[in-house]
Short mmCIF file of C-alpha atoms in Angstrom, two decimals:
data_model
loop_
_atom_site.label_atom_id
_atom_site.label_comp_id
_atom_site.label_asym_id
_atom_site.label_seq_id
_atom_site.Cartn_x
_atom_site.Cartn_y
_atom_site.Cartn_z
CA MET A 1 10.22 -26.66 42.28
CA THR A 2 13.77 -25.74 41.41
CA THR A 3 14.62 -22.22 42.54
CA THR A 4 17.72 -20.13 42.88
CA THR A 5 18.74 -17.18 44.94
CA ALA A 6 21.22 -16.27 42.26
CA THR A 7 24.08 -17.21 44.57
CA GLU A 8 26.14 -18.22 41.58
CA LEU A 9 25.84 -14.77 40.02
CA GLY A 10 25.93 -12.90 43.32
CA PRO A 11 29.67 -12.25 43.57
CA LEU A 12 29.86 -11.20 39.91
CA LEU A 13 26.87 -8.94 40.34
CA ASP A 14 28.57 -7.34 43.33
CA ARG A 15 31.54 -6.48 41.12
CA VAL A 16 29.20 -4.74 38.67
CA ARG A 17 27.31 -3.05 41.47
CA ALA A 18 30.32 -1.39 43.14
CA GLY A 19 28.20 0.16 45.88
CA ARG A 20 25.20 1.05 43.70
CA GLU A 21 21.67 -0.12 44.33
CA PHE A 22 19.86 -2.34 41.87
CA GLY A 23 16.10 -2.53 41.61
CA ALA A 24 13.66 -5.28 40.73
CA ASN A 25 14.32 -4.66 37.05
CA VAL A 26 17.80 -6.15 37.49
CA TYR A 27 17.04 -8.89 40.04
CA SER A 28 14.06 -10.14 38.09
CA THR A 29 16.33 -10.99 35.14
CA LEU A 30 18.67 -13.34 36.99
CA ASP A 31 16.55 -16.48 37.08
CA VAL A 32 15.40 -16.29 33.50
CA LEU A 33 18.93 -15.54 32.27
CA GLN A 34 20.29 -18.59 34.05
CA VAL A 35 17.59 -20.88 32.67
CA LEU A 36 18.10 -19.49 29.16
CA TYR A 37 21.87 -19.84 29.13
CA ASP A 38 21.99 -23.15 31.03
CA ARG A 39 19.10 -25.04 29.46
CA VAL A 40 17.65 -23.31 26.40
CA LEU A 41 19.94 -21.22 24.20
CA ARG A 42 22.28 -22.95 21.80
CA ILE A 43 25.10 -20.48 22.12
CA THR A 44 28.56 -20.58 23.71
CA PRO A 45 31.55 -18.24 23.69
CA ALA A 46 32.85 -20.34 20.76
CA THR A 47 29.71 -19.88 18.65
CA VAL A 48 28.93 -16.17 19.05
CA ASP A 49 29.43 -15.68 15.30
CA ASP A 50 27.87 -18.95 14.12
CA PRO A 51 24.98 -18.01 11.80
CA ASP A 52 22.99 -20.98 13.15
CA ARG A 53 23.24 -19.95 16.81
CA ASP A 54 20.16 -19.06 18.80
CA ARG A 55 19.77 -15.31 19.31
CA PHE A 56 19.13 -13.67 22.67
CA LEU A 57 18.19 -9.99 22.44
CA LEU A 58 18.07 -8.00 25.67
CA SER A 59 15.57 -5.27 24.90
CA LYS A 60 15.33 -3.88 28.46
CA GLY A 61 18.92 -2.70 28.25
CA HIS A 62 18.76 -0.72 31.51
CA ALA A 63 18.63 -4.06 33.34
CA VAL A 64 22.02 -5.02 31.98
CA ALA A 65 23.86 -5.72 35.24
CA GLY A 66 22.63 -9.30 35.55
CA TYR A 67 23.34 -9.85 31.86
CA TYR A 68 26.96 -8.77 32.28
CA ALA A 69 27.32 -10.99 35.34
CA LEU A 70 25.87 -13.93 33.39
CA LEU A 71 28.11 -13.30 30.37
CA ALA A 72 31.13 -13.27 32.69
CA ALA A 73 29.99 -16.42 34.49
CA ARG A 74 29.61 -18.28 31.17
CA GLY A 75 32.93 -17.10 29.74
CA PHE A 76 31.69 -14.65 27.11
CA VAL A 77 33.56 -11.75 28.73
CA PRO A 78 36.42 -11.70 31.25
CA PRO A 79 35.20 -11.14 34.84
CA GLU A 80 37.73 -8.30 35.20
CA TRP A 81 35.61 -6.26 32.78
CA LEU A 82 32.94 -6.06 35.49
CA ASP A 83 35.13 -4.02 37.84
CA ASP A 84 35.02 -0.75 35.94
CA GLN A 85 31.56 -1.08 34.41
CA GLY A 86 30.52 2.32 33.09
CA GLY A 87 34.03 3.74 33.40
CA PRO A 88 35.75 5.76 30.69
CA ALA A 89 37.82 2.82 29.46
CA SER A 90 35.11 0.19 29.97
CA ARG A 91 33.43 -1.82 27.24
CA LEU A 92 30.42 -2.34 29.51
CA GLY A 93 28.10 0.66 29.55
CA ASP A 94 24.95 1.23 31.54
CA HIS A 95 23.30 -0.09 28.40
CA PRO A 96 25.04 -2.75 26.29
CA ASP A 97 26.68 -2.12 22.92
CA ARG A 98 26.83 -5.15 20.63
CA THR A 99 29.96 -3.87 18.89
CA LEU A 100 31.87 -3.78 22.21
CA VAL A 101 30.70 -6.90 24.08
CA PRO A 102 31.14 -10.48 22.77
CA GLY A 103 27.90 -12.44 22.87
CA VAL A 104 25.67 -9.35 22.91
CA GLU A 105 23.35 -9.37 19.89
CA ILE A 106 21.98 -5.80 20.00
CA GLY A 107 22.86 -2.45 21.47
CA SER A 108 19.85 -1.53 23.60
CA GLY A 109 18.69 0.82 26.28
CA SER A 110 16.10 3.04 24.71
CA LEU A 111 12.93 1.02 25.25
CA GLY A 112 10.92 -0.47 22.45
CA HIS A 113 13.62 -1.46 19.97
CA GLY A 114 14.41 -5.09 20.78
CA LEU A 115 11.24 -6.79 19.59
CA GLY A 116 11.32 -5.12 16.16
CA LEU A 117 14.96 -6.13 15.74
CA GLY A 118 14.00 -9.63 16.86
CA VAL A 119 11.25 -9.83 14.23
CA GLY A 120 13.73 -8.76 11.55
CA THR A 121 16.29 -11.28 12.80
CA ALA A 122 13.73 -14.10 12.62
CA LEU A 123 12.73 -13.00 9.10
CA GLY A 124 16.37 -12.86 7.99
CA LEU A 125 17.07 -16.37 9.29
CA ARG A 126 13.94 -17.62 7.53
CA ALA A 127 14.98 -15.96 4.26
CA GLN A 128 18.29 -17.84 4.49
CA GLY A 129 16.55 -21.15 5.12
CA ARG A 130 17.97 -21.38 8.66
CA THR A 131 15.12 -23.15 10.40
CA GLY A 132 17.14 -24.23 13.45
CA PRO A 133 17.87 -21.04 15.37
CA ARG A 134 15.28 -19.43 17.63
CA VAL A 135 15.15 -15.75 18.54
CA TYR A 136 14.46 -14.79 22.17
CA VAL A 137 13.75 -11.19 23.17
CA LEU A 138 13.65 -10.15 26.83
CA LEU A 139 11.36 -7.22 27.63
CA GLY A 140 9.91 -5.50 30.69
CA ASP A 141 6.20 -5.03 31.23
CA ALA A 142 6.54 -1.22 31.19
CA GLU A 143 8.37 -1.47 27.90
CA LEU A 144 5.15 -2.78 26.40
CA ASP A 145 3.82 0.77 26.68
CA GLU A 146 5.95 1.69 23.66
CA GLY A 147 3.96 1.68 20.43
CA SER A 148 6.83 0.10 18.55
CA ASN A 149 6.21 -3.10 20.54
CA HIS A 150 2.55 -3.08 19.55
CA GLU A 151 3.64 -2.92 15.91
CA ALA A 152 5.94 -5.89 16.39
CA ILE A 153 3.42 -7.96 18.40
CA ALA A 154 0.67 -7.46 15.81
CA TYR A 155 2.87 -8.21 12.80
CA ALA A 156 4.64 -11.24 14.32
CA GLY A 157 1.28 -12.77 15.23
CA ALA A 158 -0.34 -12.04 11.89
CA SER A 159 2.59 -13.48 9.95
CA GLY A 160 2.94 -16.58 12.16
CA LEU A 161 6.56 -15.97 13.01
CA GLY A 162 7.09 -19.31 14.73
CA SER A 163 10.80 -18.94 15.56
CA LEU A 164 10.26 -15.92 17.81
CA THR A 165 9.87 -16.01 21.59
CA ALA A 166 9.27 -12.90 23.66
CA ILE A 167 9.88 -12.99 27.41
CA VAL A 168 8.12 -10.33 29.45
CA LEU A 169 9.35 -9.85 33.00
CA ASP A 170 6.28 -8.46 34.67
CA ASN A 171 7.35 -6.35 37.65
CA ARG A 172 4.13 -4.34 37.59
CA SER A 173 6.18 -1.40 36.37
CA ALA A 174 3.84 -0.14 33.64
CA THR A 175 2.31 3.14 34.75
CA TYR A 176 -1.24 2.14 33.89
CA GLY A 177 -0.77 -1.63 34.00
CA TRP A 178 -2.11 -4.23 31.62
CA PRO A 179 -5.64 -5.26 32.61
CA GLY A 180 -6.07 -8.96 31.96
CA GLY A 181 -2.33 -9.50 32.19
CA ALA A 182 0.44 -8.79 29.73
CA ALA A 183 -0.01 -12.13 27.95
CA SER A 184 -3.43 -11.11 26.68
CA ARG A 185 -1.81 -8.39 24.54
CA PHE A 186 0.01 -11.14 22.69
CA THR A 187 -2.62 -13.87 22.54
CA VAL A 188 -5.19 -11.50 21.03
CA ASN A 189 -2.69 -11.11 18.20
CA GLY A 190 -2.29 -14.84 17.61
CA TRP A 191 0.65 -15.70 19.87
CA SER A 192 0.81 -18.71 22.16
CA ALA A 193 1.51 -17.72 25.76
CA ALA A 194 2.56 -19.06 29.13
CA THR A 195 2.54 -17.15 32.42
CA VAL A 196 4.82 -18.60 35.11
CA ASP A 197 6.48 -17.88 38.42
CA GLY A 198 9.66 -16.09 37.40
CA ARG A 199 11.72 -17.80 40.16
CA ASP A 200 10.72 -21.38 39.34
CA HIS A 201 13.42 -22.70 37.02
CA ASP A 202 11.57 -25.81 35.95
CA ALA A 203 8.45 -23.82 35.17
CA LEU A 204 10.53 -21.26 33.28
CA HIS A 205 12.20 -24.03 31.29
CA ALA A 206 8.88 -25.59 30.37
CA ALA A 207 7.47 -22.22 29.34
CA LEU A 208 10.56 -21.18 27.36
CA THR A 209 10.41 -24.41 25.37
CA GLY A 210 6.63 -24.44 25.06
CA HIS A 211 6.39 -22.98 21.57
CA ASP A 212 4.62 -24.86 18.77
CA ASP A 213 6.72 -23.47 15.88
CA HIS A 214 3.61 -22.28 14.03
CA ARG A 215 3.17 -18.96 15.79
CA PRO A 216 5.25 -16.69 18.00
CA HIS A 217 5.39 -17.53 21.69
CA VAL A 218 5.46 -15.32 24.76
CA VAL A 219 6.51 -16.19 28.29
CA VAL A 220 5.28 -13.78 30.95
CA THR A 221 6.77 -14.06 34.41
CA ASP A 222 4.52 -13.33 37.31
CA GLY A 223 6.87 -11.13 39.30
CA GLU A 224 6.76 -9.48 42.66
CA MET B 1 11.06 7.37 -10.68
CA ARG B 2 8.95 5.03 -8.56
CA ASP B 3 8.41 2.75 -11.59
CA ALA B 4 12.16 2.74 -12.28
CA PHE B 5 12.77 1.87 -8.63
CA VAL B 6 10.30 -1.04 -8.62
CA THR B 7 11.74 -2.49 -11.84
CA SER B 8 15.32 -2.09 -10.62
CA THR B 9 14.48 -3.66 -7.27
CA GLU B 10 13.04 -6.73 -9.01
CA GLU B 11 16.47 -7.07 -10.65
CA VAL B 12 18.49 -6.77 -7.46
CA LEU B 13 16.21 -9.33 -5.77
CA ALA B 14 18.05 -11.92 -7.84
CA ASP B 15 20.72 -11.62 -5.15
CA PRO B 16 19.47 -13.78 -2.25
CA ARG B 17 20.76 -11.21 0.25
CA THR B 18 18.37 -8.52 -0.97
CA THR B 19 15.22 -8.14 1.11
CA VAL B 20 12.55 -5.49 0.49
CA VAL B 21 10.70 -4.09 3.49
CA LEU B 22 7.48 -2.13 2.93
CA ALA B 23 4.82 -0.47 5.07
CA ASP B 24 1.91 -0.77 2.62
CA ILE B 25 3.12 2.14 0.43
CA SER B 26 3.88 0.74 -3.06
CA ALA B 27 2.88 -2.78 -1.93
CA ASP B 28 0.67 -3.17 -5.01
CA ALA B 29 3.58 -2.36 -7.30
CA PHE B 30 5.71 -5.00 -5.57
CA GLU B 31 3.09 -7.77 -5.82
CA PRO B 32 4.81 -9.60 -8.71
CA ALA B 33 8.13 -9.50 -6.84
CA ALA B 34 6.41 -10.67 -3.65
CA ALA B 35 4.90 -13.62 -5.50
CA ARG B 36 8.33 -14.62 -6.78
CA TYR B 37 10.28 -13.96 -3.55
CA PRO B 38 7.70 -14.39 -0.75
CA GLU B 39 10.27 -14.47 2.04
CA ARG B 40 12.26 -11.51 0.74
CA VAL B 41 9.49 -9.01 -0.02
CA ILE B 42 8.07 -8.19 3.40
CA ASN B 43 5.13 -5.88 3.95
CA VAL B 44 4.65 -5.14 7.66
CA GLY B 45 1.52 -3.04 7.19
CA ILE B 46 1.35 0.62 8.18
CA ARG B 47 4.09 0.25 10.80
CA GLU B 48 7.04 2.49 10.01
CA GLN B 49 8.92 1.97 13.28
CA LEU B 50 8.71 -1.79 12.80
CA MET B 51 9.75 -1.41 9.16
CA ILE B 52 13.11 0.05 10.22
CA GLY B 53 13.48 -2.33 13.17
CA VAL B 54 12.91 -5.27 10.83
CA ALA B 55 15.53 -3.86 8.48
CA GLY B 56 18.01 -3.72 11.36
CA GLY B 57 17.27 -7.31 12.34
CA LEU B 58 17.58 -8.50 8.74
CA ALA B 59 20.93 -6.77 8.42
CA LEU B 60 22.12 -8.38 11.67
CA THR B 61 21.64 -11.77 9.99
CA GLY B 62 23.54 -10.64 6.88
CA GLN B 63 20.64 -9.68 4.61
CA ARG B 64 20.69 -6.40 2.65
CA PRO B 65 17.43 -4.55 3.38
CA VAL B 66 15.83 -2.17 0.88
CA VAL B 67 13.30 -0.17 2.89
CA HIS B 68 10.72 1.89 1.08
CA SER B 69 7.92 4.29 1.97
CA TYR B 70 6.76 7.85 1.67
CA ALA B 71 9.61 10.14 2.77
CA PRO B 72 7.93 11.78 5.78
CA PHE B 73 6.90 8.38 7.15
CA LEU B 74 10.15 6.65 6.28
CA VAL B 75 12.61 9.20 7.66
CA GLU B 76 10.76 11.53 10.01
CA ARG B 77 8.40 9.17 11.81
CA ALA B 78 10.98 6.46 12.41
CA TYR B 79 14.03 8.65 13.02
CA GLU B 80 15.02 7.02 16.32
CA GLN B 81 14.77 3.58 14.74
CA ILE B 82 17.10 4.75 11.96
CA LYS B 83 19.56 6.07 14.53
CA LEU B 84 19.45 3.04 16.85
CA ASP B 85 18.25 -0.01 14.88
CA LEU B 86 20.65 0.66 12.00
CA ASP B 87 23.48 3.03 12.93
CA HIS B 88 23.98 2.01 16.56
CA GLN B 89 23.84 -1.70 15.69
CA GLY B 90 26.66 -1.10 13.22
CA VAL B 91 24.61 -2.37 10.28
CA GLY B 92 23.40 -0.74 7.08
CA ALA B 93 20.29 -0.55 4.95
CA VAL B 94 19.11 1.14 1.78
CA LEU B 95 16.22 3.52 2.44
CA VAL B 96 14.22 4.60 -0.60
CA GLY B 97 11.82 7.49 -0.14
CA ILE B 98 9.23 8.87 -2.48
CA GLY B 99 7.26 12.07 -2.01
CA GLY B 100 9.96 14.24 -0.52
CA SER B 101 9.42 18.00 -0.12
CA TYR B 102 6.13 18.92 -1.82
CA ASP B 103 5.54 16.16 -4.40
CA ARG B 104 2.06 15.56 -3.04
CA ALA B 105 1.26 19.08 -1.95
CA ALA B 106 -2.53 18.73 -2.15
CA ALA B 107 -2.38 16.20 0.72
CA GLY B 108 -1.13 18.89 3.11
CA ARG B 109 1.63 19.17 5.70
CA THR B 110 1.42 15.52 6.78
CA HIS B 111 2.69 14.50 3.37
CA LEU B 112 5.41 17.14 3.01
CA GLY B 113 8.93 15.93 3.73
CA PRO B 114 11.51 18.65 3.10
CA ALA B 115 13.63 17.75 6.15
CA ASP B 116 14.53 14.18 5.14
CA VAL B 117 18.06 14.82 3.88
CA ALA B 118 18.84 17.14 6.81
CA LEU B 119 17.73 14.40 9.23
CA ILE B 120 19.80 11.73 7.49
CA ASP B 121 22.68 14.21 7.64
CA THR B 122 22.60 14.09 11.46
CA LEU B 123 23.98 10.54 11.12
CA HIS B 124 27.45 9.40 10.11
CA GLY B 125 28.65 7.84 6.90
CA TRP B 126 25.45 7.73 4.89
CA THR B 127 25.37 8.03 1.12
CA VAL B 128 22.49 10.18 -0.15
CA HIS B 129 21.38 10.03 -3.76
CA VAL B 130 18.86 12.52 -5.18
CA PRO B 131 18.32 11.47 -8.79
CA GLY B 132 17.11 14.17 -11.16
CA HIS B 133 15.78 11.80 -13.82
CA PRO B 134 14.23 8.30 -13.82
CA ASP B 135 17.14 6.97 -15.88
CA GLU B 136 19.50 7.76 -13.00
CA VAL B 137 17.62 5.51 -10.58
CA ARG B 138 18.68 2.04 -11.75
CA PRO B 139 22.48 2.47 -11.58
CA LEU B 140 22.23 4.33 -8.28
CA LEU B 141 20.09 1.63 -6.68
CA ARG B 142 22.38 -1.15 -7.92
CA ASP B 143 25.39 0.68 -6.50
CA VAL B 144 23.98 1.14 -3.03
CA VAL B 145 22.43 -2.34 -2.81
CA CYS B 146 25.82 -3.84 -3.64
CA GLY B 147 27.43 -1.94 -0.75
CA GLN B 148 27.39 -2.61 3.00
CA ASP B 149 26.79 0.85 4.42
CA SER B 150 23.60 2.85 4.72
CA ALA B 151 22.21 4.88 1.87
CA TYR B 152 19.16 7.06 1.25
CA LEU B 153 17.73 7.22 -2.23
CA ARG B 154 15.37 10.17 -2.56
CA LEU B 155 12.96 9.83 -5.44
CA SER B 156 10.72 12.60 -6.77
CA ILE B 157 8.00 13.21 -9.32
CA ARG B 158 10.03 16.28 -10.38
CA THR B 159 12.59 15.53 -13.08
CA ASN B 160 15.10 17.24 -15.33
CA SER B 161 14.88 16.83 -19.10
CA ARG B 162 18.13 14.90 -19.28
CA ALA B 163 19.73 12.14 -17.21
CA TYR B 164 23.32 12.25 -15.92
CA PRO B 165 23.75 8.75 -14.46
CA GLU B 166 27.44 9.25 -13.66
CA ALA B 167 27.09 12.60 -11.87
CA GLY B 168 27.95 11.46 -8.33
CA ASP B 169 30.88 13.85 -8.40
CA LEU B 170 30.09 17.36 -9.59
CA ARG B 171 29.50 17.44 -13.32
CA VAL B 172 29.85 20.76 -15.12
CA VAL B 173 26.78 21.39 -17.23
CA ARG B 174 27.75 24.93 -18.23
CA ASP B 175 31.28 26.33 -17.86
CA ALA B 176 31.59 30.11 -17.48
CA GLY B 177 35.35 30.00 -17.03
CA PRO B 178 37.78 30.37 -14.12
CA GLY B 179 36.62 32.55 -11.26
CA ALA B 180 32.98 32.68 -12.38
CA PRO B 181 30.30 32.21 -9.74
CA LEU B 182 29.55 28.51 -9.25
CA LEU B 183 25.99 27.20 -8.97
CA VAL B 184 25.63 23.63 -7.70
CA ALA B 185 22.24 22.07 -8.48
CA VAL B 186 21.27 18.87 -6.65
CA GLY B 187 18.86 16.49 -8.39
CA PRO B 188 15.65 17.66 -10.05
CA VAL B 189 16.27 21.43 -9.69
CA LEU B 190 18.90 21.44 -12.45
CA ASP B 191 16.69 22.53 -15.35
CA ALA B 192 15.29 25.49 -13.42
CA ALA B 193 18.80 26.50 -12.34
CA VAL B 194 20.13 26.36 -15.91
CA ALA B 195 17.17 28.41 -17.17
CA ALA B 196 17.54 30.94 -14.36
CA THR B 197 21.17 31.67 -15.19
CA ALA B 198 20.99 31.32 -19.00
CA ASP B 199 22.21 34.85 -19.68
CA ARG B 200 24.64 35.19 -16.77
CA ALA B 201 28.28 34.14 -16.60
CA VAL B 202 27.62 31.46 -13.98
CA THR B 203 29.18 27.99 -14.04
CA VAL B 204 26.51 25.36 -13.38
CA ALA B 205 27.47 22.00 -11.92
CA TYR B 206 25.14 19.08 -11.20
CA THR B 207 25.22 16.24 -8.71
CA HIS B 208 22.74 13.57 -7.63
CA ARG B 209 24.90 12.60 -4.64
CA PRO B 210 24.93 15.30 -1.95
CA ARG B 211 26.50 12.84 0.56
CA PRO B 212 29.35 12.33 0.47
CA PHE B 213 29.52 15.70 -1.25
CA ASP B 214 32.22 16.05 -3.90
CA THR B 215 34.30 18.57 -1.97
CA THR B 216 37.33 18.05 -4.20
CA GLY B 217 35.31 19.00 -7.27
CA LEU B 218 33.84 21.92 -5.37
CA ARG B 219 37.28 23.28 -4.49
CA THR B 220 38.39 22.91 -8.10
CA LEU B 221 35.36 24.70 -9.55
CA ALA B 222 34.55 27.32 -6.92
CA GLY B 223 35.66 30.93 -7.13
CA THR B 224 34.49 33.48 -4.57
CA GLU B 225 30.73 33.05 -5.09
CA VAL B 226 28.97 29.74 -4.54
CA ILE B 227 25.23 29.16 -4.99
CA LEU B 228 23.68 25.95 -3.72
CA VAL B 229 20.26 24.89 -5.02
CA GLU B 230 18.72 21.86 -3.31
CA PRO B 231 15.20 20.42 -3.67
CA TYR B 232 14.83 19.95 0.12
CA LEU B 233 15.35 22.11 3.21
CA ALA B 234 17.36 25.24 2.35
CA GLY B 235 20.90 25.13 3.70
CA THR B 236 21.09 21.36 4.15
CA SER B 237 24.49 21.24 2.42
CA ALA B 238 25.68 24.67 3.54
CA ARG B 239 27.70 23.10 6.36
CA VAL B 240 29.55 20.83 3.96
CA VAL B 241 30.28 23.60 1.47
CA SER B 242 31.42 26.00 4.20
CA GLU B 243 33.76 23.40 5.68
CA ALA B 244 35.20 22.58 2.26
CA LEU B 245 35.94 26.25 1.57
CA ALA B 246 36.84 27.27 5.13
CA ASP B 247 40.37 28.30 4.14
CA ARG B 248 39.16 30.65 1.38
CA PRO B 249 37.28 33.93 1.38
CA HIS B 250 33.91 33.08 -0.19
CA ARG B 251 30.25 33.94 -0.14
CA LEU B 252 27.57 31.25 -0.09
CA LEU B 253 23.91 31.47 -1.09
CA ALA B 254 21.97 28.38 -0.03
CA LEU B 255 18.58 27.96 -1.72
CA GLY B 256 15.98 25.28 -1.13
CA VAL B 257 12.65 24.65 0.54
CA GLY B 258 11.78 27.07 3.35
CA ARG B 259 11.02 26.05 6.94
CA GLU B 260 7.63 27.71 7.18
CA ASP B 261 4.48 25.57 7.07
CA LEU B 262 2.74 27.43 4.25
CA ARG B 263 -0.64 25.80 4.96
CA ARG B 264 -1.35 25.82 1.26
CA TYR B 265 -2.28 22.94 -1.01
CA GLY B 266 -1.99 23.14 -4.79
CA SER B 267 0.56 21.31 -6.92
CA ALA B 268 4.28 20.62 -6.70
CA GLU B 269 4.75 23.37 -9.31
CA ASP B 270 2.86 25.81 -7.08
CA HIS B 271 5.14 25.04 -4.15
CA GLU B 272 8.22 25.26 -6.32
CA HIS B 273 7.07 28.77 -7.16
CA TRP B 274 6.28 29.73 -3.55
CA HIS B 275 9.67 28.51 -2.34
CA GLY B 276 11.43 30.41 -5.12
CA LEU B 277 12.75 27.26 -6.73
CA ASP B 278 11.27 27.82 -10.19
CA ALA B 279 13.42 29.56 -12.82
CA ALA B 280 12.00 33.01 -12.08
CA GLY B 281 12.48 32.66 -8.33
CA LEU B 282 16.01 31.35 -8.66
CA ARG B 283 16.77 34.19 -11.07
CA ARG B 284 15.66 36.77 -8.48
CA SER B 285 17.76 35.19 -5.74
CA VAL B 286 20.85 34.82 -7.92
CA ASP B 287 20.58 38.40 -9.20
CA ALA B 288 20.25 39.77 -5.68
CA PHE B 289 23.27 37.75 -4.57
CA LEU B 290 25.56 38.67 -7.43
CA THR B 291 24.74 42.38 -7.82
#
């Protein structure tokens, strides 16, 4: 299998880190972000305002460090921005703000908002007849505790929102866990699902492109 | 007012940007529109958080969402979604509430929504319309749907006898001359306010747009005494009036719905009486203030 130790993002992540510690919630995002931006998403720094671009919504906004490193690596933001992340003159907060950071689709941080915004984005694209773009929303397993996500999962499944993909990074962070696995919460509501090793890039790529366009799709990573 | 809203919304749906988002409330009334515009009349079921999140996502793609439900569910239940999924994303939506304050009093506290305008007022840059007559609804809705920013349209079963569609800025309904006490009535409390002050030298002005409040008109009309009558939480606009008159000696009486949970059912008229917002109650408050 193809794997990465995130060496490419390592130096950029160190600039964001500036002596702080990151937990699994940050490190678990690196592989999936690289696969998304390298092999899946149709978006570049030149197309951040193209209405037909794919949308990537980071719902777990507290895990933003890897996202900033990735955006710098792919040319969406200058790497120098990383050096004062969180500072008084910085555009990069501890949670991202879409109005301050090129390429960022939503301001997030408070858990449980990204999937609802993603559902609305998919509906808006559909209303405009834009059948090309897909909407990807990255969530954490603990974030699924929020009732707002249950509303979005149930509605997206019932309405067959085929352009929507949720990605759940399962770090076993949810206080009471999800018996039967996080994917079951989606499949019972009519989603297609794949559960994969979150470090295996080929498996991630297959899962992230495994939708059937007739129903929403979820990719759950089996984390450490 | 709900009928006027549904009819007017069917008109604005002719614009392909307009998208209605519902959470089951009024879904029956929107069935004809949903049949005609299946991808732009969206009912998410009884999911008010999702309803606002969907509106935010729609707006991010360039659609103009019109979001409708019962006021306590629309504004109070989903307040964080309003703050984050609309305001913080830098996008706007039109929220249309019915059943504010005590319209459906017999249903109990769960269906009372007197705090809606005060909650919206914690945010920045919102337009708030409180029509006092069904004939005011159509032009107000068209105005806000044509805009980009966020707006709250607060509909009620309570109405005045006459419509003033153009009364966004303060409109003088009765002029008692320079220096007279000024009573500002917002939305459907106008008739009671006029009746309450019929035999007093009080200037009565009306507005259906408490935000942005017409502070220029207020400064032109106000003498020393200002009385504010609002059909929602008492004092909601006191901050705005006080700021507008901060450089002048003045006294302000702010009337509206009280904060106490009365734990009483009855009708909207009953609650109007208990909150002192009927003509007799307003008369007592105004007399006590001016004498």
